[in-house]
mmCIF file of C-alpha atoms in Angstrom:
data_model
loop_
_atom_site.group_PDB
_atom_site.id
_atom_site.type_symbol
_atom_site.label_atom_id
_atom_site.label_comp_id
_atom_site.label_asym_id
_atom_site.label_seq_id
_atom_site.Cartn_x
_atom_site.Cartn_y
_atom_site.Cartn_z
ATOM 1 C CA MET A 1 25.480 0.689 8.332
ATOM 2 C CA VAL A 2 24.307 2.531 11.426
ATOM 3 C CA ILE A 3 20.847 1.310 12.327
ATOM 4 C CA ASN A 4 18.658 1.291 15.395
ATOM 5 C CA ASP A 5 19.562 -1.764 17.543
ATOM 6 C CA GLU A 6 15.938 -2.553 18.364
ATOM 7 C CA PHE A 7 15.041 -2.370 14.671
ATOM 8 C CA LYS A 8 17.938 -4.667 13.760
ATOM 9 C CA GLU A 9 16.812 -7.175 16.370
ATOM 10 C CA ALA A 10 13.228 -7.008 15.055
ATOM 11 C CA LEU A 11 14.530 -7.819 11.552
ATOM 12 C CA ARG A 12 16.590 -10.702 12.887
ATOM 13 C CA GLN A 13 13.557 -12.074 14.715
ATOM 14 C CA ILE A 14 11.865 -12.355 11.314
ATOM 15 C CA LEU A 15 14.723 -14.591 10.128
ATOM 16 C CA TRP A 16 14.255 -16.895 13.102
ATOM 17 C CA GLN A 17 10.740 -17.705 11.870
ATOM 18 C CA PHE A 18 12.289 -19.783 9.044
ATOM 19 C CA ARG A 19 13.420 -23.304 9.924
ATOM 20 C CA ALA A 20 15.175 -23.689 6.568
ATOM 21 C CA PRO A 21 18.835 -22.637 7.085
ATOM 22 C CA ILE A 22 19.679 -19.093 5.965
ATOM 23 C CA ARG A 23 23.457 -18.658 5.655
ATOM 24 C CA TYR A 24 23.484 -15.005 4.614
ATOM 25 C CA ALA A 25 20.781 -12.334 4.779
ATOM 26 C CA PHE A 26 20.338 -8.630 4.283
ATOM 27 C CA ALA A 27 17.427 -6.204 4.354
ATOM 28 C CA TYR A 28 17.302 -3.353 1.853
ATOM 29 C CA GLY A 29 15.123 -0.717 0.253
ATOM 30 C CA SER A 30 12.956 2.124 1.483
ATOM 31 C CA GLY A 31 11.405 -0.032 4.204
ATOM 32 C CA VAL A 32 14.812 -0.098 5.934
ATOM 33 C CA PHE A 33 16.507 3.097 4.714
ATOM 34 C CA PRO A 34 14.192 6.066 4.020
ATOM 35 C CA GLN A 35 14.437 7.557 0.539
ATOM 36 C CA THR A 36 12.497 10.722 1.298
ATOM 37 C CA ALA A 37 11.984 13.126 4.152
ATOM 38 C CA SER A 38 8.332 13.654 3.220
ATOM 39 C CA PRO A 39 5.564 12.950 5.740
ATOM 40 C CA PRO A 40 4.024 9.452 5.740
ATOM 41 C CA THR A 41 1.180 8.690 3.345
ATOM 42 C CA LEU A 42 0.119 5.266 4.670
ATOM 43 C CA SER A 43 0.065 4.272 8.325
ATOM 44 C CA SER A 44 2.116 1.277 9.428
ATOM 45 C CA SER A 45 -0.925 -0.381 10.970
ATOM 46 C CA LYS A 46 -2.729 -0.422 7.609
ATOM 47 C CA LEU A 47 0.091 -2.323 5.895
ATOM 48 C CA HIS A 48 1.643 -4.417 8.667
ATOM 49 C CA PRO A 49 -0.960 -6.486 10.579
ATOM 50 C CA LYS A 50 0.917 -6.397 13.888
ATOM 51 C CA PRO A 51 4.393 -4.858 13.572
ATOM 52 C CA SER A 52 6.844 -4.598 16.440
ATOM 53 C CA ALA A 53 7.224 -1.202 18.089
ATOM 54 C CA ALA A 54 10.765 -0.930 16.677
ATOM 55 C CA ILE A 55 9.577 -1.358 13.071
ATOM 56 C CA SER A 56 6.716 1.127 13.543
ATOM 57 C CA ASN A 57 9.082 3.692 15.103
ATOM 58 C CA VAL A 58 11.770 3.406 12.419
ATOM 59 C CA GLN A 59 9.274 3.569 9.554
ATOM 60 C CA GLY A 60 7.626 6.555 11.204
ATOM 61 C CA GLY A 61 4.188 5.127 10.536
ATOM 62 C CA GLN A 62 4.794 4.991 6.770
ATOM 63 C CA GLY A 63 4.030 1.287 6.549
ATOM 64 C CA LYS A 64 6.537 0.144 3.917
ATOM 65 C CA MET A 65 7.029 -3.502 2.995
ATOM 66 C CA ILE A 66 10.469 -4.722 4.094
ATOM 67 C CA ASP A 67 12.627 -6.447 1.460
ATOM 68 C CA PHE A 68 15.056 -9.276 2.280
ATOM 69 C CA ILE A 69 17.554 -11.407 0.370
ATOM 70 C CA PHE A 70 18.342 -14.859 1.794
ATOM 71 C CA GLY A 71 21.539 -16.624 0.725
ATOM 72 C CA VAL A 72 21.272 -20.426 0.962
ATOM 73 C CA SER A 73 23.660 -23.312 0.340
ATOM 74 C CA TYR A 74 21.319 -25.869 -1.273
ATOM 75 C CA THR A 75 18.403 -24.424 -3.200
ATOM 76 C CA GLN A 76 16.147 -27.476 -3.491
ATOM 77 C CA HIS A 77 16.698 -28.547 0.113
ATOM 78 C CA TRP A 78 15.897 -25.041 1.335
ATOM 79 C CA HIS A 79 12.644 -24.811 -0.619
ATOM 80 C CA SER A 80 11.663 -28.325 0.433
ATOM 81 C CA LEU A 81 11.869 -27.313 4.097
ATOM 82 C CA ASN A 82 10.247 -23.939 3.514
ATOM 83 C CA LEU A 83 7.363 -25.421 1.511
ATOM 84 C CA GLN A 84 6.587 -27.671 4.468
ATOM 85 C CA GLN A 85 6.657 -24.800 6.953
ATOM 86 C CA HIS A 86 5.319 -21.893 4.856
ATOM 87 C CA PRO A 87 3.342 -23.264 1.872
ATOM 88 C CA ASP A 88 1.188 -20.113 1.933
ATOM 89 C CA HIS A 89 4.235 -18.020 0.988
ATOM 90 C CA TYR A 90 4.264 -19.584 -2.490
ATOM 91 C CA SER A 91 2.057 -19.226 -5.525
ATOM 92 C CA ALA A 92 0.506 -22.224 -7.303
ATOM 93 C CA VAL A 93 4.053 -23.215 -8.313
ATOM 94 C CA ARG A 94 4.292 -24.943 -4.905
ATOM 95 C CA TYR A 95 2.142 -27.800 -6.209
ATOM 96 C CA ALA A 96 4.960 -28.735 -8.595
ATOM 97 C CA GLY A 97 7.266 -29.393 -5.636
ATOM 98 C CA SER A 98 10.658 -28.170 -4.452
ATOM 99 C CA TYR A 99 12.520 -29.454 -7.512
ATOM 100 C CA ALA A 100 10.433 -27.285 -9.869
ATOM 101 C CA VAL A 101 10.743 -24.284 -7.548
ATOM 102 C CA SER A 102 14.520 -24.640 -7.378
ATOM 103 C CA ARG A 103 14.794 -25.046 -11.157
ATOM 104 C CA ILE A 104 12.760 -21.882 -11.687
ATOM 105 C CA GLN A 105 15.043 -20.087 -9.251
ATOM 106 C CA ASP A 106 18.400 -21.247 -10.587
ATOM 107 C CA THR A 107 17.793 -21.355 -14.341
ATOM 108 C CA TRP A 108 15.465 -18.419 -14.981
ATOM 109 C CA GLY A 109 16.534 -14.779 -14.785
ATOM 110 C CA ALA A 110 19.146 -13.723 -12.255
ATOM 111 C CA GLY A 111 18.840 -16.787 -10.016
ATOM 112 C CA VAL A 112 16.558 -15.238 -7.391
ATOM 113 C CA TYR A 113 13.156 -16.585 -6.280
ATOM 114 C CA PHE A 114 10.912 -13.944 -4.673
ATOM 115 C CA ASN A 115 7.973 -14.503 -2.363
ATOM 116 C CA PRO A 116 6.246 -11.111 -2.024
ATOM 117 C CA PHE A 117 3.514 -9.818 0.296
ATOM 118 C CA VAL A 118 3.905 -12.406 3.030
ATOM 119 C CA THR A 119 3.378 -11.657 6.712
ATOM 120 C CA VAL A 120 5.997 -12.824 9.216
ATOM 121 C CA ASN A 121 5.952 -11.720 12.863
ATOM 122 C CA GLY A 122 3.124 -9.334 12.077
ATOM 123 C CA THR A 123 5.214 -7.574 9.416
ATOM 124 C CA LEU A 124 4.624 -7.530 5.656
ATOM 125 C CA ILE A 125 7.789 -8.601 3.852
ATOM 126 C CA LYS A 126 9.138 -9.719 0.491
ATOM 127 C CA TYR A 127 12.040 -12.155 0.475
ATOM 128 C CA GLY A 128 14.230 -13.372 -2.335
ATOM 129 C CA VAL A 129 16.125 -16.660 -2.140
ATOM 130 C CA VAL A 130 19.469 -17.049 -3.922
ATOM 131 C CA ASN A 131 22.137 -19.734 -3.931
ATOM 132 C CA LEU A 132 25.371 -18.498 -2.348
ATOM 133 C CA ASP A 133 27.377 -19.540 -5.421
ATOM 134 C CA THR A 134 25.112 -17.438 -7.657
ATOM 135 C CA LEU A 135 25.387 -14.468 -5.306
ATOM 136 C CA CYS A 136 29.188 -14.607 -5.049
ATOM 137 C CA ARG A 137 29.574 -14.998 -8.815
ATOM 138 C CA ASP A 138 27.460 -11.911 -9.502
ATOM 139 C CA LEU A 139 29.327 -9.890 -6.871
ATOM 140 C CA SER A 140 32.764 -10.794 -8.232
ATOM 141 C CA GLU A 141 32.074 -11.072 -11.983
ATOM 142 C CA TRP A 142 28.955 -8.931 -12.612
ATOM 143 C CA ASP A 143 27.334 -11.527 -14.868
ATOM 144 C CA THR A 144 23.854 -10.034 -14.241
ATOM 145 C CA LEU A 145 24.441 -7.115 -11.815
ATOM 146 C CA TYR A 146 21.034 -7.977 -10.336
ATOM 147 C CA LEU A 147 22.212 -8.539 -6.761
ATOM 148 C CA ALA A 148 25.580 -6.808 -7.119
ATOM 149 C CA GLY A 149 23.697 -3.618 -7.975
ATOM 150 C CA ARG A 150 21.535 -3.882 -4.862
ATOM 151 C CA LEU A 151 24.666 -4.195 -2.738
ATOM 152 C CA HIS A 152 26.169 -1.052 -4.297
ATOM 153 C CA LYS A 153 23.724 0.823 -2.067
ATOM 154 C CA PRO A 154 23.352 0.773 1.728
ATOM 155 C CA VAL A 155 21.857 -2.475 3.025
ATOM 156 C CA LYS A 156 21.518 -3.963 6.502
ATOM 157 C CA ILE A 157 23.389 -7.252 6.764
ATOM 158 C CA LEU A 158 21.606 -9.470 9.282
ATOM 159 C CA ARG A 159 23.627 -12.661 8.833
ATOM 160 C CA ASP A 160 27.089 -12.529 7.373
ATOM 161 C CA ASP A 161 29.197 -15.060 5.496
ATOM 162 C CA PRO A 162 32.975 -14.639 4.989
ATOM 163 C CA ARG A 163 32.890 -15.655 1.327
ATOM 164 C CA VAL A 164 30.106 -13.191 0.528
ATOM 165 C CA ARG A 165 31.825 -10.444 2.531
ATOM 166 C CA LEU A 166 35.021 -10.833 0.472
ATOM 167 C CA ALA A 167 33.097 -10.969 -2.822
ATOM 168 C CA ASN A 168 31.180 -7.814 -1.893
ATOM 169 C CA GLN A 169 34.415 -5.910 -1.207
ATOM 170 C CA VAL A 170 35.389 -6.754 -4.773
ATOM 171 C CA ASN A 171 31.934 -5.618 -5.899
ATOM 172 C CA LEU A 172 32.207 -2.234 -4.148
ATOM 173 C CA LEU A 173 35.685 -1.605 -5.577
ATOM 174 C CA SER A 174 34.381 -2.474 -9.044
ATOM 175 C CA ALA A 175 31.536 -0.004 -8.595
ATOM 176 C CA VAL A 176 34.006 2.789 -7.760
ATOM 177 C CA ARG A 177 36.207 1.970 -10.763
ATOM 178 C CA THR A 178 33.250 1.830 -13.152
ATOM 179 C CA ALA A 179 31.931 5.140 -11.832
ATOM 180 C CA LEU A 180 35.358 6.753 -12.281
ATOM 181 C CA LEU A 181 35.359 5.717 -15.949
ATOM 182 C CA LEU A 182 32.056 7.572 -16.295
ATOM 183 C CA LEU A 183 33.140 10.729 -14.454
ATOM 184 C CA PRO A 184 35.426 13.665 -15.437
ATOM 185 C CA SER A 185 38.700 14.529 -13.698
ATOM 186 C CA THR A 186 36.962 16.567 -10.987
ATOM 187 C CA PHE A 187 33.562 15.894 -9.418
ATOM 188 C CA THR A 188 31.776 15.834 -6.087
ATOM 189 C CA GLU A 189 31.155 12.906 -3.777
ATOM 190 C CA GLN A 190 27.414 13.128 -4.433
ATOM 191 C CA GLU A 191 28.108 12.799 -8.163
ATOM 192 C CA LEU A 192 30.243 9.725 -7.428
ATOM 193 C CA TYR A 193 27.609 8.078 -5.216
ATOM 194 C CA SER A 194 24.818 8.942 -7.660
ATOM 195 C CA THR A 195 26.796 7.367 -10.504
ATOM 196 C CA ILE A 196 27.371 4.226 -8.420
ATOM 197 C CA ALA A 197 23.744 4.011 -7.252
ATOM 198 C CA GLY A 198 22.545 4.576 -10.817
ATOM 199 C CA ILE A 199 24.499 1.652 -12.302
ATOM 200 C CA SER A 200 21.840 -0.935 -11.429
ATOM 201 C CA TYR A 201 19.039 1.227 -12.878
ATOM 202 C CA LEU A 202 20.653 1.906 -16.280
ATOM 203 C CA GLY A 203 19.296 -1.230 -17.926
ATOM 204 C CA ASP A 204 16.400 -1.922 -15.559
ATOM 205 C CA VAL A 205 13.279 -2.435 -17.644
ATOM 206 C CA ARG A 206 11.132 -1.035 -14.814
ATOM 207 C CA MET A 207 12.664 2.412 -15.326
ATOM 208 C CA SER A 208 11.142 2.482 -18.824
ATOM 209 C CA PHE A 209 7.600 2.355 -17.445
ATOM 210 C CA PRO A 210 5.657 4.645 -15.082
ATOM 211 C CA THR A 211 6.360 2.349 -12.134
ATOM 212 C CA GLU A 212 9.540 3.875 -10.677
ATOM 213 C CA ASN A 213 10.163 7.337 -9.282
ATOM 214 C CA GLN A 214 12.515 8.988 -11.778
ATOM 215 C CA ASN A 215 14.215 10.801 -8.870
ATOM 216 C CA LYS A 216 14.881 7.512 -7.088
ATOM 217 C CA VAL A 217 18.692 7.671 -7.322
ATOM 218 C CA ALA A 218 18.852 11.271 -6.103
ATOM 219 C CA ASN A 219 16.495 10.445 -3.224
ATOM 220 C CA ILE A 220 18.571 7.439 -2.180
ATOM 221 C CA VAL A 221 21.877 9.350 -2.167
ATOM 222 C CA THR A 222 20.538 12.528 -0.562
ATOM 223 C CA ASN A 223 18.851 10.698 2.299
ATOM 224 C CA GLN A 224 21.612 8.117 2.807
ATOM 225 C CA LEU A 225 24.727 10.234 2.281
ATOM 226 C CA ALA A 226 26.349 9.207 5.580
ATOM 227 C CA ASN A 227 25.795 5.518 4.824
ATOM 228 C CA PHE A 228 27.336 5.884 1.342
ATOM 229 C CA ARG A 229 30.374 7.482 2.986
ATOM 230 C CA ARG A 230 30.697 4.567 5.381
ATOM 231 C CA LEU A 231 30.619 2.168 2.432
ATOM 232 C CA TYR A 232 33.000 3.952 0.074
ATOM 233 C CA ALA A 233 35.234 6.435 1.917
ATOM 234 C CA PRO A 234 37.583 3.702 3.281
ATOM 235 C CA LEU A 235 37.933 2.230 -0.227
ATOM 236 C CA ILE A 236 38.576 5.630 -1.813
ATOM 237 C CA GLU A 237 41.306 6.400 0.731
ATOM 238 C CA ASN A 238 43.174 3.251 -0.375
ATOM 239 C CA LEU A 239 42.886 3.789 -4.128
ATOM 240 C CA PRO A 240 45.932 5.463 -5.747
ATOM 241 C CA ASN A 241 44.095 7.359 -8.493
ATOM 242 C CA VAL A 242 41.244 9.145 -6.665
ATOM 243 C CA SER A 243 41.098 11.319 -3.569
ATOM 244 C CA PHE A 244 39.014 13.797 -1.614
ATOM 245 C CA LYS A 245 40.077 17.414 -2.157
ATOM 246 C CA ASP A 246 37.950 19.012 0.546
ATOM 247 C CA PRO A 247 39.656 19.925 3.863
ATOM 248 C CA ARG A 248 36.408 19.193 5.714
ATOM 249 C CA THR A 249 36.923 15.457 5.109
ATOM 250 C CA SER A 250 39.798 15.537 7.595
ATOM 251 C CA GLN A 251 37.375 16.419 10.389
ATOM 252 C CA PRO A 252 36.484 13.411 12.599
ATOM 253 C CA ASP A 253 32.726 14.024 12.340
ATOM 254 C CA TRP A 254 32.480 14.758 8.611
ATOM 255 C CA ILE A 255 30.742 11.435 7.857
ATOM 256 C CA GLN A 256 27.598 12.744 9.570
ATOM 257 C CA ASP A 257 27.828 16.248 8.039
ATOM 258 C CA SER A 258 24.983 16.329 5.525
ATOM 259 C CA ARG A 259 25.858 19.907 4.512
ATOM 260 C CA THR A 260 29.215 18.827 3.071
ATOM 261 C CA ASN A 261 29.408 17.742 -0.561
ATOM 262 C CA ALA A 262 33.131 17.098 -0.764
ATOM 263 C CA SER A 263 35.039 17.834 -3.954
ATOM 264 C CA MET A 264 37.048 14.968 -5.462
ATOM 265 C CA ALA A 265 39.598 14.424 -8.207
ATOM 266 C CA GLN A 266 40.916 11.440 -10.133
ATOM 267 C CA ASP A 267 44.161 10.881 -12.016
ATOM 268 C CA MET A 268 43.414 10.664 -15.745
ATOM 269 C CA ASP A 269 46.792 9.092 -16.557
ATOM 270 C CA PRO A 270 46.110 6.434 -19.259
ATOM 271 C CA VAL A 271 48.273 3.825 -17.494
ATOM 272 C CA LYS A 272 46.295 4.097 -14.261
ATOM 273 C CA ARG A 273 42.984 4.178 -16.111
ATOM 274 C CA GLY A 274 44.114 1.176 -18.166
ATOM 275 C CA ASN A 275 44.723 -0.668 -14.897
ATOM 276 C CA MET A 276 41.172 0.203 -13.834
ATOM 277 C CA VAL A 277 39.811 -1.316 -17.056
ATOM 278 C CA ARG A 278 41.872 -4.477 -16.480
ATOM 279 C CA ARG A 279 40.524 -4.780 -12.909
ATOM 280 C CA LEU A 280 36.852 -4.581 -13.859
ATOM 281 C CA PRO A 281 34.763 -7.708 -13.058
ATOM 282 C CA LYS A 282 35.509 -10.626 -15.388
ATOM 283 C CA ALA A 283 32.134 -11.035 -17.156
ATOM 284 C CA PHE A 284 31.593 -7.284 -17.425
ATOM 285 C CA ARG A 285 35.143 -6.682 -18.666
ATOM 286 C CA GLY A 286 34.695 -9.357 -21.326
ATOM 287 C CA LYS A 287 31.656 -7.550 -22.744
ATOM 288 C CA LEU A 288 33.582 -4.265 -22.822
ATOM 289 C CA TYR A 289 36.524 -5.951 -24.584
ATOM 290 C CA PHE A 290 34.250 -7.365 -27.288
ATOM 291 C CA ALA A 291 32.683 -3.927 -27.810
ATOM 292 C CA TYR A 292 36.126 -2.436 -28.402
ATOM 293 C CA GLN A 293 37.251 -5.329 -30.579
ATOM 294 C CA SER A 294 34.511 -4.297 -32.976
ATOM 295 C CA LYS A 295 35.231 -0.594 -32.580
ATOM 296 C CA PHE A 296 39.015 -0.965 -33.083
ATOM 297 C CA GLN A 297 38.471 -3.616 -35.819
ATOM 298 C CA ILE A 298 40.902 -6.083 -34.216
ATOM 299 C CA PRO A 299 41.152 -9.400 -36.122
ATOM 300 C CA GLN A 300 39.627 -12.332 -34.235
ATOM 301 C CA LEU A 301 42.867 -14.368 -34.048
ATOM 302 C CA LYS A 302 44.815 -11.440 -32.617
ATOM 303 C CA PHE A 303 41.983 -10.671 -30.218
ATOM 304 C CA ASN A 304 41.858 -14.292 -28.979
ATOM 305 C CA LYS A 305 45.598 -14.229 -28.246
ATOM 306 C CA MET A 306 45.166 -10.965 -26.395
ATOM 307 C CA LEU A 307 42.375 -12.472 -24.265
ATOM 308 C CA GLU A 308 44.527 -15.512 -23.453
ATOM 309 C CA ALA A 309 47.345 -13.235 -22.315
ATOM 310 C CA ALA A 310 44.922 -11.336 -20.108
ATOM 311 C CA ASN A 311 43.444 -14.517 -18.595
ATOM 312 C CA ASP A 312 45.536 -14.475 -15.421
ATOM 313 C CA GLU A 313 42.733 -14.927 -12.881
ATOM 314 C CA ASP A 314 44.109 -16.445 -9.685
ATOM 315 C CA PRO A 315 41.580 -18.428 -7.620
ATOM 316 C CA ILE A 316 43.942 -18.540 -4.624
ATOM 317 C CA ARG A 317 44.885 -14.897 -4.171
ATOM 318 C CA VAL A 318 43.885 -11.496 -5.464
ATOM 319 C CA LYS A 319 46.565 -10.003 -7.696
ATOM 320 C CA ARG A 320 46.824 -6.376 -8.724
ATOM 321 C CA LYS A 321 46.271 -6.918 -12.439
ATOM 322 C CA GLN A 322 48.075 -4.555 -14.788
ATOM 323 C CA GLY A 323 46.543 -3.186 -17.955
ATOM 324 C CA GLY A 324 48.322 -3.690 -21.253
ATOM 325 C CA GLU A 325 48.361 -1.762 -24.510
ATOM 326 C CA PHE A 326 44.761 -2.687 -25.327
ATOM 327 C CA GLU A 327 43.439 -1.569 -21.918
ATOM 328 C CA ARG A 328 45.334 1.712 -22.161
ATOM 329 C CA ARG A 329 43.884 2.253 -25.625
ATOM 330 C CA VAL A 330 40.377 1.619 -24.258
ATOM 331 C CA ALA A 331 40.973 3.978 -21.326
ATOM 332 C CA GLY A 332 42.387 6.613 -23.655
ATOM 333 C CA ASP A 333 39.380 6.541 -25.940
ATOM 334 C CA GLU A 334 37.658 9.889 -26.292
ATOM 335 C CA SER A 335 35.953 10.422 -22.934
ATOM 336 C CA HIS A 336 32.403 10.656 -24.300
ATOM 337 C CA SER A 337 32.945 7.536 -26.402
ATOM 338 C CA LEU A 338 34.265 5.526 -23.427
ATOM 339 C CA LYS A 339 31.324 6.626 -21.283
ATOM 340 C CA LYS A 340 28.939 5.583 -24.045
ATOM 341 C CA GLU A 341 30.514 2.128 -24.365
ATOM 342 C CA VAL A 342 30.596 1.521 -20.588
ATOM 343 C CA ARG A 343 26.930 2.560 -20.255
ATOM 344 C CA SER A 344 26.033 0.314 -23.179
ATOM 345 C CA VAL A 345 27.733 -2.685 -21.533
ATOM 346 C CA ILE A 346 25.951 -1.947 -18.235
ATOM 347 C CA LYS A 347 22.592 -1.877 -20.032
ATOM 348 C CA LYS A 348 23.329 -5.124 -21.892
ATOM 349 C CA THR A 349 24.365 -6.802 -18.638
ATOM 350 C CA ILE A 350 21.223 -5.757 -16.778
ATOM 351 C CA ARG A 351 18.515 -5.714 -19.457
ATOM 352 C CA TRP A 352 17.795 -9.414 -19.972
ATOM 353 C CA PRO A 353 18.017 -10.499 -16.292
ATOM 354 C CA SER A 354 15.750 -7.558 -15.434
ATOM 355 C CA VAL A 355 13.174 -8.514 -18.074
ATOM 356 C CA SER A 356 13.244 -12.219 -17.214
ATOM 357 C CA GLN A 357 13.023 -11.576 -13.457
ATOM 358 C CA THR A 358 10.001 -9.336 -14.083
ATOM 359 C CA PHE A 359 8.133 -12.105 -15.916
ATOM 360 C CA LYS A 360 9.420 -14.677 -13.443
ATOM 361 C CA GLY A 361 7.872 -12.597 -10.645
ATOM 362 C CA ILE A 362 4.422 -13.047 -12.178
ATOM 363 C CA VAL A 363 4.860 -16.830 -11.970
ATOM 364 C CA THR A 364 6.528 -17.048 -8.561
ATOM 365 C CA GLY A 365 4.462 -14.346 -6.869
ATOM 366 C CA GLY A 366 1.144 -15.043 -8.546
ATOM 367 C CA ALA A 367 -0.897 -12.769 -10.814
ATOM 368 C CA ALA A 368 -2.752 -11.069 -7.930
ATOM 369 C CA ASN A 369 0.454 -10.134 -6.116
ATOM 370 C CA ALA A 370 2.073 -9.000 -9.368
ATOM 371 C CA TRP A 371 -0.889 -6.686 -10.037
ATOM 372 C CA ARG A 372 -0.714 -5.351 -6.475
ATOM 373 C CA TYR A 373 3.010 -4.730 -6.831
ATOM 374 C CA VAL A 374 2.572 -2.811 -10.092
ATOM 375 C CA ASN A 375 -0.210 -0.666 -8.624
ATOM 376 C CA GLU A 376 1.918 0.238 -5.623
ATOM 377 C CA LYS A 377 4.844 1.135 -7.873
ATOM 378 C CA ILE A 378 2.595 3.346 -10.033
ATOM 379 C CA ALA A 379 1.333 5.083 -6.887
ATOM 380 C CA LYS A 380 4.927 5.781 -5.802
ATOM 381 C CA TYR A 381 5.752 7.062 -9.291
ATOM 382 C CA ARG A 382 2.825 9.501 -9.197
ATOM 383 C CA GLU A 383 3.704 10.583 -5.673
ATOM 384 C CA GLY A 384 7.262 11.315 -6.777
ATOM 385 C CA ASN A 385 6.051 13.355 -9.744
ATOM 386 C CA LYS A 386 3.689 15.258 -7.469
ATOM 387 C CA ARG A 387 6.579 16.182 -5.193
ATOM 388 C CA ILE A 388 8.558 17.446 -8.189
ATOM 389 C CA GLU A 389 5.627 19.552 -9.384
ATOM 390 C CA ASN A 390 5.057 20.974 -5.895
ATOM 391 C CA GLY A 391 8.751 21.806 -5.580
ATOM 392 C CA MET A 392 8.803 23.541 -8.962
ATOM 393 C CA ARG A 393 5.619 25.446 -8.085
ATOM 394 C CA ALA A 394 7.138 26.590 -4.798
ATOM 395 C CA GLN A 395 10.248 27.819 -6.612
ATOM 396 C CA GLU A 396 8.109 29.736 -9.109
ATOM 397 C CA ASP A 397 6.088 31.320 -6.300
ATOM 398 C CA ASN A 398 9.256 32.333 -4.475
ATOM 399 C CA GLY A 399 10.596 33.839 -7.686
ATOM 400 C CA LYS A 400 7.421 35.847 -8.234
ATOM 401 C CA GLU A 401 7.484 37.124 -4.641
ATOM 402 C CA ALA A 402 11.086 38.205 -5.081
ATOM 403 C CA LYS A 403 10.246 40.129 -8.266
ATOM 404 C CA ILE A 404 7.267 41.812 -6.624
ATOM 405 C CA SER A 405 9.351 42.879 -3.630
ATOM 406 C CA GLU A 406 11.864 44.486 -5.989
ATOM 407 C CA HIS A 407 9.158 46.803 -7.373
ATOM 408 C CA VAL A 408 7.446 47.677 -4.093
ATOM 409 C CA PRO A 409 8.677 51.076 -2.784
ATOM 410 C CA LYS A 410 10.445 50.841 0.530
ATOM 411 C CA ALA A 411 8.695 52.490 3.477
ATOM 412 C CA LYS A 412 10.226 55.817 4.440
ATOM 413 C CA GLY A 413 12.068 55.943 7.705
ATOM 414 C CA ALA A 414 11.234 58.367 10.500
ATOM 415 C CA GLY A 415 12.021 61.953 9.602
ATOM 416 C CA GLN A 416 12.122 61.316 5.855
ATOM 417 C CA LYS A 417 10.199 63.695 3.638
ATOM 418 C CA ASP A 418 9.056 63.578 0.069
ATOM 419 C CA GLN A 419 11.378 65.427 -2.287
#
């Protein structure tokens, strides 16, 4: 992602304040990538005690907490070192020791341990700690979609790891394929990116409460269109069943052209769509298969044999898996029915990790921080609704002015006389 070099260095300086080894790290969210072009509502100095000039400049004085994910090799060892250096980052759970902290992280929810509202280098941040094995498994198999969904959207990678990089390429390809199963034969790139960005919110329990801006997905895509293109355009160009149909995409500078909403098309051939189903992430694909076993009323013995035949995962190399009769039948299901089943599987995948991580956050962050977090989310939700209302009111006013102007007699030009 294109990002200010000084800002990137300021984010990396935050990482250097941790003696515990961080193998992989990225920053994400509205504190790094703006989700609205509206003027700031809270000054940076009020939120960040002493931010660097680069952070203040990039945030435009908005003062948004910056979110990080840290990938670590050994969970208990990492927390042991971090508890010694930064005990104030933890809630009362710290008194139980690093073993308890690591158990809470690895066995509860999606395998992420968050420390919110901590100040590092004069900047207010929230950081989540995840084991690299957990992260790579979610990226490649979509067992929870908790972190895979975050990486469907633009993030700023601050420390890279080859294994995570490869797993995330698989994750991004899976996001495109899943979105294509949810889209018609023709669509626009904004519809594609909105479908991809919306995957992680489909089953998110927070979207059921007045704590998230309901226009969040549209805001993310609209304000980060160029970054979505950088993520997905190279993948789309190498996929055989989807392509851009807009001549403007052949221009060298089209990535930065925010006025272009390129048209796209996908091949609805059942063989190619069956291959897409077969190439979905393993855990996610398994849930979809079981949904269609019930729908197609396939006997359990026959279904087990079919699963064994499809179990050709190769740990050494990535093979282009081919869909069989069952996958083609799934892909050929009535379009609305397939979309319904895919959405249902997404919700089932996300719902429980989302719920458990929410309750886990109360324990790991402390009740006071949890209450503060909820209040800030409610404030953002109300602010988003206010923007919608103001936009609708402006449209109504413009409409009224247009109607009035239609009925106002035009002034007579020079030399004109009444008839």
